[in-house]
Short mmCIF file of C-alpha atoms in Angstrom, two decimals:
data_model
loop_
_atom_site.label_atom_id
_atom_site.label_comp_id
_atom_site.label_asym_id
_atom_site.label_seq_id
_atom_site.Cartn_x
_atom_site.Cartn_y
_atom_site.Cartn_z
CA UNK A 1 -11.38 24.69 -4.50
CA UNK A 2 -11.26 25.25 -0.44
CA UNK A 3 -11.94 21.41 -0.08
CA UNK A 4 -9.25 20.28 -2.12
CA UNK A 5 -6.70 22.76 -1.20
CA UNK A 6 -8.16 21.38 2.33
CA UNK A 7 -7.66 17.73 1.54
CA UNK A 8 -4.09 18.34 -0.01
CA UNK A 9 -3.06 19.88 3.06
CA UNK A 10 -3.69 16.23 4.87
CA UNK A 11 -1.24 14.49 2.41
CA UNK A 12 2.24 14.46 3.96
CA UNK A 13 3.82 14.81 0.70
CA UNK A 14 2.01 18.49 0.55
CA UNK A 15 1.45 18.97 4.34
CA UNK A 16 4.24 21.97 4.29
CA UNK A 17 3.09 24.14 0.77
CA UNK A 18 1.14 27.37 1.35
CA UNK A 19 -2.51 27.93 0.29
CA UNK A 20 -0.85 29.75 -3.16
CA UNK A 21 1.47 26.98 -3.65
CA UNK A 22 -1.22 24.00 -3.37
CA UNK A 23 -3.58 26.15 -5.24
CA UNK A 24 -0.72 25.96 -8.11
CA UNK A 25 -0.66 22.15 -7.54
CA UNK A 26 -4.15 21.41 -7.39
CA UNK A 27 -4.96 22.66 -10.64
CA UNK A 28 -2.27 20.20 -12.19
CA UNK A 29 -4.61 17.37 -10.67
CA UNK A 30 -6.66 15.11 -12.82
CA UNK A 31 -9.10 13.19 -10.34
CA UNK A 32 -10.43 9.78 -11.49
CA UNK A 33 -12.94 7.15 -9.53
CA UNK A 34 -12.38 3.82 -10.09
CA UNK A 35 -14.44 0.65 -9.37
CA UNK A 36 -13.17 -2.36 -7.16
CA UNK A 37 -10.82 -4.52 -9.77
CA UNK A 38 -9.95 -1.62 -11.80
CA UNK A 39 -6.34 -1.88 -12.86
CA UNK A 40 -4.70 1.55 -12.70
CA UNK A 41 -1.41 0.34 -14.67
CA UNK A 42 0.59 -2.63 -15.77
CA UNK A 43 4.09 -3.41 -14.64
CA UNK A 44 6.25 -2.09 -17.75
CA UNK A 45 3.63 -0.16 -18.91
CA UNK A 46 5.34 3.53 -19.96
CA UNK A 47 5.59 5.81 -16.56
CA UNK A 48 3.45 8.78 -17.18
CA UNK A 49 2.48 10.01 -14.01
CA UNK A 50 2.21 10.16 -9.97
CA UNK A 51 -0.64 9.52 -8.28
CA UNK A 52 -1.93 9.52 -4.86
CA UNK A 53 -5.09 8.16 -3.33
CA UNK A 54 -7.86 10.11 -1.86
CA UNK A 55 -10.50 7.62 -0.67
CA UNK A 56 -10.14 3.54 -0.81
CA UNK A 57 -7.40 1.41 -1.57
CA UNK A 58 -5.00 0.36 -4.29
CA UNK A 59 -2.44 -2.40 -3.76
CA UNK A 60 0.96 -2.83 -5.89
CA UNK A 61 2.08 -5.87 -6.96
CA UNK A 62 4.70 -7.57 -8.58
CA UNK A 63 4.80 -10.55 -10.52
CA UNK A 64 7.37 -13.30 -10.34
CA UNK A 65 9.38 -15.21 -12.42
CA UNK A 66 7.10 -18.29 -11.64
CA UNK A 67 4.09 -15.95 -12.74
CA UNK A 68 2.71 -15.66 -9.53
CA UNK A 69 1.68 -12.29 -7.84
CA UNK A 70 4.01 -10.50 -4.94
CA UNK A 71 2.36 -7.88 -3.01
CA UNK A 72 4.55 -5.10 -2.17
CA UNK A 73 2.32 -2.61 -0.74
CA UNK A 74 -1.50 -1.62 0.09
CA UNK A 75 -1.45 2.07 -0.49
CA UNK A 76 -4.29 3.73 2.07
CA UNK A 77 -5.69 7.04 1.84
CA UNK A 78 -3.57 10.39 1.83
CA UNK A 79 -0.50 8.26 0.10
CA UNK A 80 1.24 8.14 -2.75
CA UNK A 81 2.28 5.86 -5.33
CA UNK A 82 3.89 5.61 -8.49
CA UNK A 83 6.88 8.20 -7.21
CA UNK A 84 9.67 5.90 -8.88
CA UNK A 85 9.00 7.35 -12.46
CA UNK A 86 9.99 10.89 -11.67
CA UNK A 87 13.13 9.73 -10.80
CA UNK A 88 14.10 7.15 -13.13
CA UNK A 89 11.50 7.64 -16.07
CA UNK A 90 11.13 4.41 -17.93
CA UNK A 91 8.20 2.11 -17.37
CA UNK A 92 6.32 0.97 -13.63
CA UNK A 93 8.34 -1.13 -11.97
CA UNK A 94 4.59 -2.76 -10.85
CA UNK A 95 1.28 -3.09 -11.15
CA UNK A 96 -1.66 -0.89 -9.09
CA UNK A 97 -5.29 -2.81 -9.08
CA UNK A 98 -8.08 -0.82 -6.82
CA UNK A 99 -8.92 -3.22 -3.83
CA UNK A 100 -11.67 -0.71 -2.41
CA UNK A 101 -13.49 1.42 -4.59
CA UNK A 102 -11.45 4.17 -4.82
CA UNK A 103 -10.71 8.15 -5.49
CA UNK A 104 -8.00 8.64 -7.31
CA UNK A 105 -5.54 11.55 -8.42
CA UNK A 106 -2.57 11.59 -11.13
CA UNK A 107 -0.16 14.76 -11.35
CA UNK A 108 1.40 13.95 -14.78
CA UNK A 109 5.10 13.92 -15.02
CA UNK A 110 6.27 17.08 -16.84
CA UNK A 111 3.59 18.53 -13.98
CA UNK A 112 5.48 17.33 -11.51
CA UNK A 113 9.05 18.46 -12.81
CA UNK A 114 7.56 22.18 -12.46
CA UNK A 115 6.33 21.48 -9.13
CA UNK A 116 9.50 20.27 -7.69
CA UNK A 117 11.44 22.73 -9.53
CA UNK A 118 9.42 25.53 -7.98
CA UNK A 119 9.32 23.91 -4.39
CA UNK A 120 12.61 21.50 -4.30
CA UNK A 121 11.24 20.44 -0.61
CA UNK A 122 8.85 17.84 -2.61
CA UNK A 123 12.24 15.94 -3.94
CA UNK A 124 13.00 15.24 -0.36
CA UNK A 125 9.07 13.97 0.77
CA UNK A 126 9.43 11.75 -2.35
CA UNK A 127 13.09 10.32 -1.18
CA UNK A 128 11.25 9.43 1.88
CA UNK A 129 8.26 7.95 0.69
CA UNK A 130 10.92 5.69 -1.26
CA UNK A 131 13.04 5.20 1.84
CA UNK A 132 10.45 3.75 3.69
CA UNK A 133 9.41 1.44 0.93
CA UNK A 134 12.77 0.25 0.39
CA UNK A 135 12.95 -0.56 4.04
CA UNK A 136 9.92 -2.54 3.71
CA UNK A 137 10.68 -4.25 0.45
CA UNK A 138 14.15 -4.73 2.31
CA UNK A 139 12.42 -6.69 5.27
CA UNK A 140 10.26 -8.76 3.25
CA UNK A 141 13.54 -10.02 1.13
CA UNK A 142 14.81 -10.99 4.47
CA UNK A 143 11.44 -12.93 6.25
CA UNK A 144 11.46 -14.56 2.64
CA UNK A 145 15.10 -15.54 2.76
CA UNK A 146 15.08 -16.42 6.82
CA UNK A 147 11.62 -16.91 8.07
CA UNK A 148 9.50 -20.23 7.34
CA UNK A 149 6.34 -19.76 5.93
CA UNK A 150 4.45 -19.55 10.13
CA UNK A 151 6.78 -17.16 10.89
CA UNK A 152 6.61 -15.19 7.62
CA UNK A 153 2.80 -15.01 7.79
CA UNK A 154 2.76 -14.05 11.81
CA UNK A 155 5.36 -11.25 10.94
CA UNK A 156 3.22 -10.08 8.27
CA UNK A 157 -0.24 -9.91 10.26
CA UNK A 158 1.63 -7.90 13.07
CA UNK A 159 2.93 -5.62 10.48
CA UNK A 160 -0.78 -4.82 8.90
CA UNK A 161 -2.28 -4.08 12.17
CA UNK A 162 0.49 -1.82 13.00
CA UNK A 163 -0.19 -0.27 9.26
CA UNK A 164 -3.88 -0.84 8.94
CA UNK A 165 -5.07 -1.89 12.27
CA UNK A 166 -8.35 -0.63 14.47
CA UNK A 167 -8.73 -1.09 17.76
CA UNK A 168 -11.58 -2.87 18.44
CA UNK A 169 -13.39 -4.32 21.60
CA UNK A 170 -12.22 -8.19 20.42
CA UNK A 171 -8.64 -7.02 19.22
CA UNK A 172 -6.69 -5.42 16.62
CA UNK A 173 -8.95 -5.16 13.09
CA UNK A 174 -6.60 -4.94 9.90
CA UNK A 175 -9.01 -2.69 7.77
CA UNK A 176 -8.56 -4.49 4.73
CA UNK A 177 -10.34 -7.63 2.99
CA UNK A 178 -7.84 -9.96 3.27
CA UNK A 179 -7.89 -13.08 1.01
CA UNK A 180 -6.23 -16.16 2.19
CA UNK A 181 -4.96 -15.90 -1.11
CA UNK A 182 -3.46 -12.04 -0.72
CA UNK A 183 -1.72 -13.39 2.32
CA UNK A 184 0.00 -15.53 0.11
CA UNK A 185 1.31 -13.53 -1.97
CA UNK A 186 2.40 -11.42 0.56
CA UNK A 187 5.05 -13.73 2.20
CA UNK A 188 5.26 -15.52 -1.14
CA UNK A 189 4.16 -19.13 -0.88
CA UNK A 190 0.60 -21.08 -1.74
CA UNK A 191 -2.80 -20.52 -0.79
CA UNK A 192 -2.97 -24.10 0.41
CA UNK A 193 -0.14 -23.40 2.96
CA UNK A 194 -1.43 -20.39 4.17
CA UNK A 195 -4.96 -21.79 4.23
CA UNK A 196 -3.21 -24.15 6.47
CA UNK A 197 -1.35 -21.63 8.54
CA UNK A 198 -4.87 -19.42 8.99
CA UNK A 199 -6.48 -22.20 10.20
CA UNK A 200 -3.73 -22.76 12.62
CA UNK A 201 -3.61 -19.26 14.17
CA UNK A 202 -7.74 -19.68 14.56
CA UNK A 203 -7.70 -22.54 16.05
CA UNK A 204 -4.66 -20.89 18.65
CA UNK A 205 -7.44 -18.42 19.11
CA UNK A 206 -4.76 -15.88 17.92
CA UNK A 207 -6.70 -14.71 15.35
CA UNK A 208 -10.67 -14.17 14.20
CA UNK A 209 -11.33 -14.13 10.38
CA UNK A 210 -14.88 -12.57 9.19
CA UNK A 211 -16.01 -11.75 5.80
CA UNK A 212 -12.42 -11.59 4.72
CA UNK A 213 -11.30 -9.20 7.81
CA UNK A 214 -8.97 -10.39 10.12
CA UNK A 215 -8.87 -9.57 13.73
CA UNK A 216 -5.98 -10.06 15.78
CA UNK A 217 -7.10 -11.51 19.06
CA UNK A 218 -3.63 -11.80 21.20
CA UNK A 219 -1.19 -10.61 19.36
CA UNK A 220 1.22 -12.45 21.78
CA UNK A 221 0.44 -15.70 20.27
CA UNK A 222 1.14 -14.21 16.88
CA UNK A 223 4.78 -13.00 18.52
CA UNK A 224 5.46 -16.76 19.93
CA UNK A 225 5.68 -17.84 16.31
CA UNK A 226 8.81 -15.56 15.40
#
């Protein structure tokens, strides 16, 4: 009990609650581990519940028209997903697929309802948590509608290592395996073109890809393309 009302404590969501108020929360919690590949929900499926991550990663994604895959976000430890339900009930607006083997925990809705009715500062940590993904979804509508596809794909790398990135002696490491396929469907053209555009940035010396991790090199370079 101590290391979860611990752990909750870390999630910014919960950061302000007292020990009796978490404890309250915490034992609305269902905790689930999930493999690599697992898919958590499907886009339309019905909205039953919030969840949050604990250890690993999930990503959310969104499929086109075309029926290709848009990633909107790689949710990291400590955040939360999911939040849209308890506002507009209905289905997921996405889906969530485990890209790191993962820790998971769900807070069902009607759960949720009493929480928020019982500590209304929760509505307003959820508003945010939208705000800022709003503003991101908001920025990628606008590199996709503006930007060419080098620009797109520098803007995006610069934007994981501010997100994901390590400091390393080489560079900036984004801490995620990234597929020359996911960067595709995060500025939302081919993998040929940004197998293309990769290879580019490598051979700029801008970059360093290994075993699907990219390191940013001179992150300068990567701002000359904008």
């Amino acid at each position: 009990m101590a290391e979860n009302l611990k752990y909750l404590k870390k999630i910014p969501l919960f950061a302000y609650l007292n020990d009796e108020q978490l404890s309250k929360v915490e034992k609305v919690i269902i905790e689930r581990s999930y493999q690599k590949g697992r898919i958590l929900f499907m886009e339309n499926e019905p909205g039953e519940a919030v969840f949050f991550v604990k250890t690993g990663r999930v990503k959310v994604t969104k499929q086109t028209e075309d029926g290709r895959e848009h990633i909107l976000h790689f949710i990291n430890p400590g955040e939360v997903f999911a939040e849209v339900v308890m506002f507009e009930g209905g289905t997921y607006p996405a889906t969530a697929e485990v890209v790191e083997d993962c820790t998971v925990g769900m807070i069902r809705n009607v759960d949720m309802d009493r929480i928020i009715n019982e500590n209304p500062g929760i509505a307003l940590g959820l508003l945010k948590i939208m705000a800022r993904r709003l503003r991101i979804s908001q920025q990628q509508l606008i590199e996709l509608a503006l930007l060419d596809t080098t620009r797109r794909a520098a803007s995006m790398l610069l934007f994981l290592a501010g997100e994901q990135g390590l400091q390393t002696g080489k560079g900036i490491e984004i801490d995620i395996s990234l597929t020359n396929q996911d960067l595709a469907n995060l500025i939302g053209t081919s993998r040929e073109t940004a197998n293309r555009i990769i290879n580019d940035f490598r051979r700029q010396r801008a970059i360093e890809v290994k075993k699907g991790r990219v390191t940013i090199l001179d992150k300068y370079k990567l701002k000359s393309w904008l």
